[in-house]
Coordinates of C-alpha atoms and ligand atoms in Angstrom, one line a residue:
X5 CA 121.1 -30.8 27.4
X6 CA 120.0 -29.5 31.2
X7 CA 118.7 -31.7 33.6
X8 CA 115.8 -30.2 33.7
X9 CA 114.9 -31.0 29.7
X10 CA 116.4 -34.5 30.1
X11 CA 113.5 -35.0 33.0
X12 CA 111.2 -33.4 30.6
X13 CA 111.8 -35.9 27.6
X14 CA 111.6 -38.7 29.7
X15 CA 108.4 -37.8 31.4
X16 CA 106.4 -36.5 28.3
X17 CA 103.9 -39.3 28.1
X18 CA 103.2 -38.8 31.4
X19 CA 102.3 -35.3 31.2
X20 CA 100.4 -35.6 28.1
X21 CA 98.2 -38.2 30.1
X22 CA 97.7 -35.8 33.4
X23 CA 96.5 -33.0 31.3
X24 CA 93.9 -35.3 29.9
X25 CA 92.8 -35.9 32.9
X26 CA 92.5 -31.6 33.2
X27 CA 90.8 -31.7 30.4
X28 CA 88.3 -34.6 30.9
X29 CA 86.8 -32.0 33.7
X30 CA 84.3 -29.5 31.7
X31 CA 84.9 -26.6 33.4
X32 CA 82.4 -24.2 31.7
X33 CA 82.5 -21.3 33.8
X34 CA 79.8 -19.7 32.3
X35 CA 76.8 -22.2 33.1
X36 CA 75.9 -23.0 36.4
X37 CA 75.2 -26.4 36.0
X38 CA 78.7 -26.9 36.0
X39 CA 79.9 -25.2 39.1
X40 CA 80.6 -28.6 40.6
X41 CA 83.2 -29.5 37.5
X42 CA 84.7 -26.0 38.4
X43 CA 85.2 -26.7 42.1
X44 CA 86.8 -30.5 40.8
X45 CA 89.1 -28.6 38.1
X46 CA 90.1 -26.1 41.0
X47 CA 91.1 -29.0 43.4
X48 CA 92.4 -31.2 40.8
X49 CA 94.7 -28.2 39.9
X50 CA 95.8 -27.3 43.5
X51 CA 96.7 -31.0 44.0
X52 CA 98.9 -31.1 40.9
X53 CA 100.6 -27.7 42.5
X54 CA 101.4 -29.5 45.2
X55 CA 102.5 -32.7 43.5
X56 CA 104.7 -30.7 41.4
X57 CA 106.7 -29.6 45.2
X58 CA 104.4 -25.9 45.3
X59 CA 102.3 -24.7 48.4
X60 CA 98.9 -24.7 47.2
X61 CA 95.0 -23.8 48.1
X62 CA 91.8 -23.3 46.4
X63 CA 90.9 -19.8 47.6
X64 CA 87.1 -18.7 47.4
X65 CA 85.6 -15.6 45.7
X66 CA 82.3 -14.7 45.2
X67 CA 82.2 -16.8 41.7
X68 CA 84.3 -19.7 40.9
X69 CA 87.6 -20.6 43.0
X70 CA 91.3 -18.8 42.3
X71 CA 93.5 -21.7 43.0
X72 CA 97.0 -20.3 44.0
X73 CA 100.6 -22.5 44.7
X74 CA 103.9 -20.5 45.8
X75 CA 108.0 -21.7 46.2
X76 CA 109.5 -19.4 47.8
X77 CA 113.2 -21.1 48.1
X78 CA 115.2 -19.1 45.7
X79 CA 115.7 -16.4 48.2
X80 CA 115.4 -12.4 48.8
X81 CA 117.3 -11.7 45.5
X82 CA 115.7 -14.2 43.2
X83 CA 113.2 -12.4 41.1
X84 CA 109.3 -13.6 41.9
X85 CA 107.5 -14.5 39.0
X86 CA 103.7 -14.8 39.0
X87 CA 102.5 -17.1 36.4
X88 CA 98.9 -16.6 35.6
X89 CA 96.3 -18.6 33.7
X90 CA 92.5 -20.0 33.8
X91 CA 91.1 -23.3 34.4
X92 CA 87.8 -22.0 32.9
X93 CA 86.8 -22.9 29.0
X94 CA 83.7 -21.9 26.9
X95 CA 80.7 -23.9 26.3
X96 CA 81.5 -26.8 23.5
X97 CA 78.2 -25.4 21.4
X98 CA 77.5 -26.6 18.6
X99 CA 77.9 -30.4 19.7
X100 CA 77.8 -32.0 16.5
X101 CA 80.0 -30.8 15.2
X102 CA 82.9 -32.5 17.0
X103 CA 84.6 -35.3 15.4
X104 CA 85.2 -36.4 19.1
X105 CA 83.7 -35.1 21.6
X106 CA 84.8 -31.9 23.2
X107 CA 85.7 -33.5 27.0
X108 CA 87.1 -36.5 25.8
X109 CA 90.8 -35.4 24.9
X110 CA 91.3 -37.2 21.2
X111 CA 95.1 -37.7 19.5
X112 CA 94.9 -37.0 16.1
X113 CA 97.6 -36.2 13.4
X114 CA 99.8 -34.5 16.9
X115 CA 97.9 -32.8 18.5
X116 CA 95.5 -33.3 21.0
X117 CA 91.3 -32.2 20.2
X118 CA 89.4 -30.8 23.7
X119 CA 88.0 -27.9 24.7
X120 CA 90.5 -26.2 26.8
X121 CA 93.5 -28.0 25.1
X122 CA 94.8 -24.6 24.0
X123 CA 92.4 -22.1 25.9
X124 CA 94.3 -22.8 28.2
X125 CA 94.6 -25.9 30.5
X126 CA 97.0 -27.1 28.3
X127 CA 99.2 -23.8 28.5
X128 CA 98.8 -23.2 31.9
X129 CA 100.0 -27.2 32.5
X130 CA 103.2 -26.9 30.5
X131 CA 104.2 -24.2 33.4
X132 CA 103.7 -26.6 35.9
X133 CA 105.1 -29.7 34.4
X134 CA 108.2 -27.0 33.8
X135 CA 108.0 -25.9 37.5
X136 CA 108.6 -29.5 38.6
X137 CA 111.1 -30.5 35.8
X138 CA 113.5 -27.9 38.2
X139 CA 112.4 -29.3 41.3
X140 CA 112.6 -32.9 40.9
X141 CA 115.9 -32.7 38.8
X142 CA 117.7 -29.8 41.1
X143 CA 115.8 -29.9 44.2
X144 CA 115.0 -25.7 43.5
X145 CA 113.4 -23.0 41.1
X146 CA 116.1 -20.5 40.0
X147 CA 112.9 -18.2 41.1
X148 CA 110.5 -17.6 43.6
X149 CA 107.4 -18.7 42.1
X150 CA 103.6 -17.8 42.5
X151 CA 101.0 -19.8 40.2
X152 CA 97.7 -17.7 40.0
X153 CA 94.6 -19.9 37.9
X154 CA 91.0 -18.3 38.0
X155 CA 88.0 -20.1 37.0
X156 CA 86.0 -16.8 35.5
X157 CA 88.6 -15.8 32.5
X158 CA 86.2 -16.5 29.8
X159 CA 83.4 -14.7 31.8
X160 CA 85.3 -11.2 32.2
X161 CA 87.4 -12.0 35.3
X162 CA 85.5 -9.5 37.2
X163 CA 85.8 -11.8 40.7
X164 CA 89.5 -11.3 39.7
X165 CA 89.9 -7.5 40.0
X166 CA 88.8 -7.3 43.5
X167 CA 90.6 -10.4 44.6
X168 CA 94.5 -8.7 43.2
X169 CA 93.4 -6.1 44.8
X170 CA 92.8 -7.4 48.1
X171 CA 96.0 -9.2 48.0
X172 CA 98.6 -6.8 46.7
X173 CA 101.0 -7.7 49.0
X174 CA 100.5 -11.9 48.8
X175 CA 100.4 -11.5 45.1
X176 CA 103.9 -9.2 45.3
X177 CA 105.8 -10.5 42.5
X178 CA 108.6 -8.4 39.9
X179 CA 107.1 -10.2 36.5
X180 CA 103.9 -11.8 35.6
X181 CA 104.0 -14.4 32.7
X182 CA 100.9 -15.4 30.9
X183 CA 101.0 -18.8 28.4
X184 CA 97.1 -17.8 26.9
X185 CA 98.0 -16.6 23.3
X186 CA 98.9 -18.7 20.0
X187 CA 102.6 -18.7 17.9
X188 CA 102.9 -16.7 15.2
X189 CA 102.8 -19.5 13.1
X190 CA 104.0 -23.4 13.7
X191 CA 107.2 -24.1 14.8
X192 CA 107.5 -20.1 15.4
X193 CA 107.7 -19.2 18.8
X194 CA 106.4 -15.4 19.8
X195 CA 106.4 -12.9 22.3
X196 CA 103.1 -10.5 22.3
X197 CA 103.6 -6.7 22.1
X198 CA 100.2 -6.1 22.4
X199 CA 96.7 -7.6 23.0
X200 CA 93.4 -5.2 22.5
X201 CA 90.6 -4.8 24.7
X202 CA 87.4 -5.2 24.8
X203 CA 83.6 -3.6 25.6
X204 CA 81.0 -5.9 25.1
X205 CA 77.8 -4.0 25.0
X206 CA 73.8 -5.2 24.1
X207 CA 71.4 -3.3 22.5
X208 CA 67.5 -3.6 23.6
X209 CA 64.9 -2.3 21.6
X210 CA 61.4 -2.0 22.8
X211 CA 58.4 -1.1 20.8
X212 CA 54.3 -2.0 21.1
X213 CA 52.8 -3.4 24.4
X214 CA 52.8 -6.5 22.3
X215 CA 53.6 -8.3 18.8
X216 CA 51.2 -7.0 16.4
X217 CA 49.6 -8.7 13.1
X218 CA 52.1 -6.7 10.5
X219 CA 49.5 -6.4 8.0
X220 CA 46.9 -4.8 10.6
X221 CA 49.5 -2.6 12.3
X222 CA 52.3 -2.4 9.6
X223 CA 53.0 1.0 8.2
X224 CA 51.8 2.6 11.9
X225 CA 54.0 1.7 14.5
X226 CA 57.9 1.4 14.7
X227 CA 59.1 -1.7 14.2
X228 CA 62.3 -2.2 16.8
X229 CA 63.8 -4.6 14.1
X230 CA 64.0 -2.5 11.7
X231 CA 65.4 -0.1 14.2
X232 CA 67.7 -2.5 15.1
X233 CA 69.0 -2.9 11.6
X234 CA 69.7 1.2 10.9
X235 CA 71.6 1.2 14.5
X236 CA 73.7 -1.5 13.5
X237 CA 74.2 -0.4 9.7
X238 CA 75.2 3.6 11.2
X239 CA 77.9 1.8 13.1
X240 CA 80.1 1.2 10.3
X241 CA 80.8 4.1 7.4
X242 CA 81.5 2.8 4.2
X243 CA 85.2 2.7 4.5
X244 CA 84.7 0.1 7.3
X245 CA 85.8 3.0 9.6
X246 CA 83.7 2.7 13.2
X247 CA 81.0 5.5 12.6
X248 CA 80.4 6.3 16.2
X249 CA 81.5 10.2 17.2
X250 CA 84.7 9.9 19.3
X251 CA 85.6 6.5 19.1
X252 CA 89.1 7.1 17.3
X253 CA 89.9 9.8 19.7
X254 CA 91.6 8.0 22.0
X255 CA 93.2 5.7 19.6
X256 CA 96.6 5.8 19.4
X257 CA 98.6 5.6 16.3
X258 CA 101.8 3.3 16.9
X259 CA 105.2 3.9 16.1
X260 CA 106.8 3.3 13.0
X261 CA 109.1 0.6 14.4
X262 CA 106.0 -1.8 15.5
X263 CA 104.0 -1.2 12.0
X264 CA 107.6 -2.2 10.5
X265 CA 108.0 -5.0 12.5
X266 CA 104.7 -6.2 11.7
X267 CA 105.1 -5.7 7.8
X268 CA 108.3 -7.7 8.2
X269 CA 106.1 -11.1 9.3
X270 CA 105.8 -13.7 6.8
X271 CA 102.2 -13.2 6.0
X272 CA 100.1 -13.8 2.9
X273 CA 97.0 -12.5 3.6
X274 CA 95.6 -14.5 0.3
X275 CA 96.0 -17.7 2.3
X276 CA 94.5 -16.3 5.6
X277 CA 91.6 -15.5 3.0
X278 CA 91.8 -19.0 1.2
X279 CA 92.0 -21.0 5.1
X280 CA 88.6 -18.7 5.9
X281 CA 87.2 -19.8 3.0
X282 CA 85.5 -16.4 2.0
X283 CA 86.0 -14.3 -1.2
X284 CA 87.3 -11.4 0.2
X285 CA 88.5 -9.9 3.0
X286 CA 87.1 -6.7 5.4
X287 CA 88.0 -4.0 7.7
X288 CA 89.1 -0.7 8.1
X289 CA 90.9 0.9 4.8
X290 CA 94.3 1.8 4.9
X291 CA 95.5 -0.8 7.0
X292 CA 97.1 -4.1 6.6
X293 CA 95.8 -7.0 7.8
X294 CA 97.5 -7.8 10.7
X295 CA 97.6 -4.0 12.0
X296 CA 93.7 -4.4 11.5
X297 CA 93.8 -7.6 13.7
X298 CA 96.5 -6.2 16.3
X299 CA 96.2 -2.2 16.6
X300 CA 93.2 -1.3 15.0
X301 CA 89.9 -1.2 17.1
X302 CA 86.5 -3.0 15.7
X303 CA 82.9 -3.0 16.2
X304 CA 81.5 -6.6 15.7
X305 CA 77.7 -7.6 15.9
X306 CA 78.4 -11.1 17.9
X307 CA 74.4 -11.9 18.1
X308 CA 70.7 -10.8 17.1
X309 CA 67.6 -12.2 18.2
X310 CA 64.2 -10.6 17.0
X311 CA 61.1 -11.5 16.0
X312 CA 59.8 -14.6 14.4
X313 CA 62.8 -16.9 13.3
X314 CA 60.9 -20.7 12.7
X315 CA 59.9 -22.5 10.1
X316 CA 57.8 -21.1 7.1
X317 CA 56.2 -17.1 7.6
X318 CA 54.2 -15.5 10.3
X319 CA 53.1 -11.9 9.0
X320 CA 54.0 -10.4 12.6
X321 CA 55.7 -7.2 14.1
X322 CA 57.8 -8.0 16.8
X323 CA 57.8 -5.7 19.6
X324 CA 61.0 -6.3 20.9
X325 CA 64.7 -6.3 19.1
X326 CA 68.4 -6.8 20.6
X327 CA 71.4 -7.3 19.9
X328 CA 74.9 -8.4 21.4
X329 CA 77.9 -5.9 19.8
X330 CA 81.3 -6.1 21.3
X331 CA 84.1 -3.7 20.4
X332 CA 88.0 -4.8 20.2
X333 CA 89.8 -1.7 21.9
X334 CA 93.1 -0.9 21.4
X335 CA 95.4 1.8 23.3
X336 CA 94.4 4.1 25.2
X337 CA 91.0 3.3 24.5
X338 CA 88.9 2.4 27.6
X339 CA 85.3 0.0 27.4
X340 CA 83.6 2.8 29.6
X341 CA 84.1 5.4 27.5
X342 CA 83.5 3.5 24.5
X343 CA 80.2 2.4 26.2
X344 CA 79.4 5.8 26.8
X345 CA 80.0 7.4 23.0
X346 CA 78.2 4.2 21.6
X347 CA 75.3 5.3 24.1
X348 CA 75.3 9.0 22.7
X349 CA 75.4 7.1 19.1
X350 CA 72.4 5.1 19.6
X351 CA 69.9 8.0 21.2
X352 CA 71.6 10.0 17.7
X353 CA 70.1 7.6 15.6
X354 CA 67.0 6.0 17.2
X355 CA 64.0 7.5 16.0
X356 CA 61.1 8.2 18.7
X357 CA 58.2 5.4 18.7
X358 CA 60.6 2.9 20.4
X359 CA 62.8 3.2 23.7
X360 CA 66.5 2.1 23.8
X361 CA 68.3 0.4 26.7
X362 CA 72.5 -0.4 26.5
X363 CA 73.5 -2.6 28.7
X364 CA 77.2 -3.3 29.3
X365 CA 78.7 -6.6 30.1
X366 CA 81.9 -7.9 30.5
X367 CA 85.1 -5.4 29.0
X368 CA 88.8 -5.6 29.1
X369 CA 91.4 -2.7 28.9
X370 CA 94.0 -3.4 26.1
X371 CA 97.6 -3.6 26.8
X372 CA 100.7 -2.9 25.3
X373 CA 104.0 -3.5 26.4
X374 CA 107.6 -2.5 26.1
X375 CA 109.7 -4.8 24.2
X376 CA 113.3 -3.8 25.4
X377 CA 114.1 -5.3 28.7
X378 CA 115.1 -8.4 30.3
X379 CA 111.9 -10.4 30.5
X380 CA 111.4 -10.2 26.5
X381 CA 115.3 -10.9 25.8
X382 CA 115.1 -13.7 28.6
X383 CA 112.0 -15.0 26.5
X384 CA 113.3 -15.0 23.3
X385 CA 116.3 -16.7 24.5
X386 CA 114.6 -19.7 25.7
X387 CA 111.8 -20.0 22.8
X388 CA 114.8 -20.2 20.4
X389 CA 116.5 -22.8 22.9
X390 CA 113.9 -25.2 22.8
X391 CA 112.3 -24.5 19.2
X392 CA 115.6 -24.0 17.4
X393 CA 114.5 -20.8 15.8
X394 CA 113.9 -17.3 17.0
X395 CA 111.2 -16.1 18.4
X396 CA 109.3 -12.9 16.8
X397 CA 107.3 -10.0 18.0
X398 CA 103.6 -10.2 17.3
X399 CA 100.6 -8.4 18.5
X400 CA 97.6 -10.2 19.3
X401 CA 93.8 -9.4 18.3
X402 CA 92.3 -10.9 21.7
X403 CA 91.9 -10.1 25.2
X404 CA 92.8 -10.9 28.3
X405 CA 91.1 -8.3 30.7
X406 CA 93.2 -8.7 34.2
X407 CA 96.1 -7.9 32.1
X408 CA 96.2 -4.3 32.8
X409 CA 95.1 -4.9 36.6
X410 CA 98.5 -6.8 37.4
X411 CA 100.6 -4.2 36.0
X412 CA 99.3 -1.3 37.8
X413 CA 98.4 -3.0 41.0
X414 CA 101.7 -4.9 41.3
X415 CA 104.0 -2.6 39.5
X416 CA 105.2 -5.3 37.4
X417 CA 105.5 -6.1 34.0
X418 CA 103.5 -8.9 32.0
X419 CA 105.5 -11.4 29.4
X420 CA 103.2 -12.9 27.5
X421 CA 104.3 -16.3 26.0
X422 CA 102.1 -18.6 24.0
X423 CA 102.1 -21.6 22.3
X424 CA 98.4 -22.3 20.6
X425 CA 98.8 -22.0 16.8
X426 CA 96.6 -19.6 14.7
X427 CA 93.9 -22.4 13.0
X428 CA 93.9 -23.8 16.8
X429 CA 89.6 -23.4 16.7
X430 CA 89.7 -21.9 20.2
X431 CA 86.0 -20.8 21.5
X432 CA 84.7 -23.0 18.2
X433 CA 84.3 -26.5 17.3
X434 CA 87.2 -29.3 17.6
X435 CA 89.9 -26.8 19.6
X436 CA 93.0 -28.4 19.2
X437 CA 96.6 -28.1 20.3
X438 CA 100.1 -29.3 19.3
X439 CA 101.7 -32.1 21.0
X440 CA 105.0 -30.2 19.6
X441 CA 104.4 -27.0 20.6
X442 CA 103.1 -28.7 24.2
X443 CA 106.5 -30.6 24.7
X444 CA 108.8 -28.0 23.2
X445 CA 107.1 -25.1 25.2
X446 CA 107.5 -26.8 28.6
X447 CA 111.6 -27.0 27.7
X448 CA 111.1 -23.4 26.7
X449 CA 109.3 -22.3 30.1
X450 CA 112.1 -24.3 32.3
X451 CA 114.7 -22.4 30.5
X452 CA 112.9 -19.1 30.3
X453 CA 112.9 -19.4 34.5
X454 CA 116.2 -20.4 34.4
X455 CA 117.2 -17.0 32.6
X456 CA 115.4 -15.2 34.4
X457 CA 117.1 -16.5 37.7
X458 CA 120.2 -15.9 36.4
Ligands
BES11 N1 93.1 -16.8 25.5 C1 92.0 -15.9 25.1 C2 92.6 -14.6 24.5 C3 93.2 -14.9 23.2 C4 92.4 -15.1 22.1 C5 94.6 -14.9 23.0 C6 93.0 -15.4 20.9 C7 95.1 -15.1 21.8 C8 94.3 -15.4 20.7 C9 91.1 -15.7 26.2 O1 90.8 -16.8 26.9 C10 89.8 -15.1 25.7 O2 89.1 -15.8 25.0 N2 89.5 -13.9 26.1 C11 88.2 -13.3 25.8 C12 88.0 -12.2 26.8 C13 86.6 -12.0 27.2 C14 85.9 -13.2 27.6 C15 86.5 -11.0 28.3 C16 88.2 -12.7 24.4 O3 89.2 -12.3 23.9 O4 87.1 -12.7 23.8
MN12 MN1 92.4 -18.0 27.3
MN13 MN1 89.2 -17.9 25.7

């Protein structure tokens, strides 16, 4: 056993208790009432950096803090690694139905319940507690090192863009790795091929001057819910194909070798049914379902508000409608074009008595990645190391928009190494992660340097 997993083993209580402390700070990046706890995550991480034997700062932008670290001792021809990942986490919503409660990290059956646990303090921890297993064991990182963690991840990242760009040349590095994605399954380990992207678009429907009695008006005007329903009904055909004219253009189909590699998972997509609890599964025909979740693209209504929703019935026509669709991309798709086409769609199928407004928020470009090459083998390597069985290929149905932004602006290549599991409940109620796959990974992350050193 190295030194650097003997230091591990012997410090894992710490580190479990040091990450609840990360987690104990709700970082909600997405509600201003907490942009103190964001500032006091930033810090906190920055001063764990430095504990850990990093430079590090909390660096400004125009939305929440990047906190950065660096080592720089390995020399001109060490590799530099940039290891990315965000302090930010979504809102706990719905409350009550936590069994404890979200910012109060809970042990149960091994693993650990928070918000953030897996998505992705407790990740983006595991690199550091790795980071120092080297140092305080060896006195050195077999590479130079730079830790990147933004604040704005689960908002769209779109402080981040600007700031890589700014600092191309501080941010120089030969790989970036990124510990934000889930195992294929437990106790196996996985390296992504692929994650999709994303365009997250509303629609706003406007009618009357006003809500109208519907027995008065009804049968006159437009009503912009039931406008609302026919857009969202023409987006699908009935092959669960998305209906909108163009989208699939840019879609590419993937080699043979990937759709094989995928069929070769162990997957029963009866029990992904059963765990969901629903009676039967959808999507797009012709596909499996993992190359539905992983390289097929999707339209998704994520929210609707119209109208009068309370209790008992008000006979009323509402003059307003929206509602919030975002669409998985997959290669070479890109969200402003998709945005675009689902405009053209929408004017296509509104009918005149109502105007139509789509507005775009947040999107992500999808990525893809070459699995040949030393970072995946150096990856694989290590994950089999510390889990004692080899790691698989896998795509992943998610996004991470900045991605695609560290590739081209730093001409280097992204390894992305997770260690959430698939039931995990990341975004939902009573996120959770392993306490295994926590300890394991951070052997797995030392050796992965260490290979990539070498
Ligand atoms: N860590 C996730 C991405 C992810 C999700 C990886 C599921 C593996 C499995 C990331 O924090 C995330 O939630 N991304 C958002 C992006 C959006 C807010 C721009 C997503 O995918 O919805
Ligand atoms: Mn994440
Ligand atoms: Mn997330």
């Amino acid at each position: 056993m190295s030194d650097a997993q003997k230091f591990i083993d012997a410090n894992l209580g710490r580190f479990r208790q040091e990450l609840y402390e990360f987690l104990r700070i709700p970082s909600i990046s997405a509600k201003s009432e907490h942009d103190g706890d964001m500032r006091s995550a930033a810090n906190w991480f920055r001063d764990r950096l430095q504990a850990a034997g990093l430079e590090a700062e909390v660096r400004d932008t125009p939305g929440h803090p990047v906190v950065l670290g660096r080592w720089n001792g390995a020399g001109d021809d060490a590799p530099t690694v940039l290891i990315y990942g965000h302090y930010d986490v979504q809102p706990p919503e719905p409350l009550d139905e936590w069994v404890s409660p979200p910012f109060e990290p809970t042990e149960r059956d091994g693993r650990v319940y928070a918000r953030g646990s897996a998505d992705d303090k407790g990740q983006l921890y595991m690199h550091v507690k790795a980071l120092e297993a080297h140092l305080a064991t060896a006195g050195s990182l077999p590479i130079n090192v730079i830790v990147l963690a933004e604040g704005e991840e689960e908002v769209g990242s779109e402080n981040l863009v600007p700031f890589v760009k700014q600092h191309v040349d501080e941010l120089a590095c030969d790989y970036v790795i990124i510990s934000d994605s889930n195992m294929f399954a437990e106790n196996m380990p996985s390296v992504l091929f692929s994650l999709r992207g994303l365009a997250y678009l509303e629609i706003h429907v406007k009618g009357a001057r006003s809500d109208l009695h519907s027995g008065q008006f009804g049968g006159t005007v437009v009503n912009p819910g039931n406008v609302l329903g026919k857009i969202i009904a023409s987006l699908h055909d009935e092959s669960g194909r998305v209906a909108v004219e163009g989208f699939y253009e840019d879609v590419l189909a993937w080699d043979e070798e990937t759709r094989e590699r995928i069929r070769s998972l162990p997957f029963s997509p009866d029990e992904y049914r059963r765990e969901l609890e629903v009676d039967a599964l959808g999507g797009e025909a012709g596909f499996d379902v993992l190359e539905r979740l992983w390289i097929r693209p999707t339209c998704d209504v994520n929210g609707i508000l119209c109208g009068y929703t309370g209790e008992g019935a008000k006979t009323v026509l509402p003059n307003k409608a929206m509602a919030k669709v975002s669409f998985r991309l997959v290669p070479d798709q890109t969200p402003a074009r998709v945005a675009a086409l689902v405009r053209a769609h929408v004017a296509k199928v509104a009918p005149s008595g109502v105007t139509i407004e789509v507005v775009e928020l947040h999107g992500g470009r999808p990525w893809r990645t070459n699995v040949e090459g030393k970072l995946v083998d150096a990856a694989s390597a290590a994950l089999e190391a510390a889990f004692g069985t080899p790691a698989v290929l896998q795509g992943e149905g998610g996004s991470i928009p900045i991605v695609v932004d560290f590739e081209e602006q730093l001409g280097a290549s992204a390894l992305l190494v997770g260690f959430g599991l698939p039931g995990c409940n990341l975004h939902a109620p009573n996120e959770w992660f392993a306490l295994d796959a926590f300890e394991k990974g951070i052997g797995a992350l030392a050796g992965l340097y260490e290979n990539l050193g070498a």
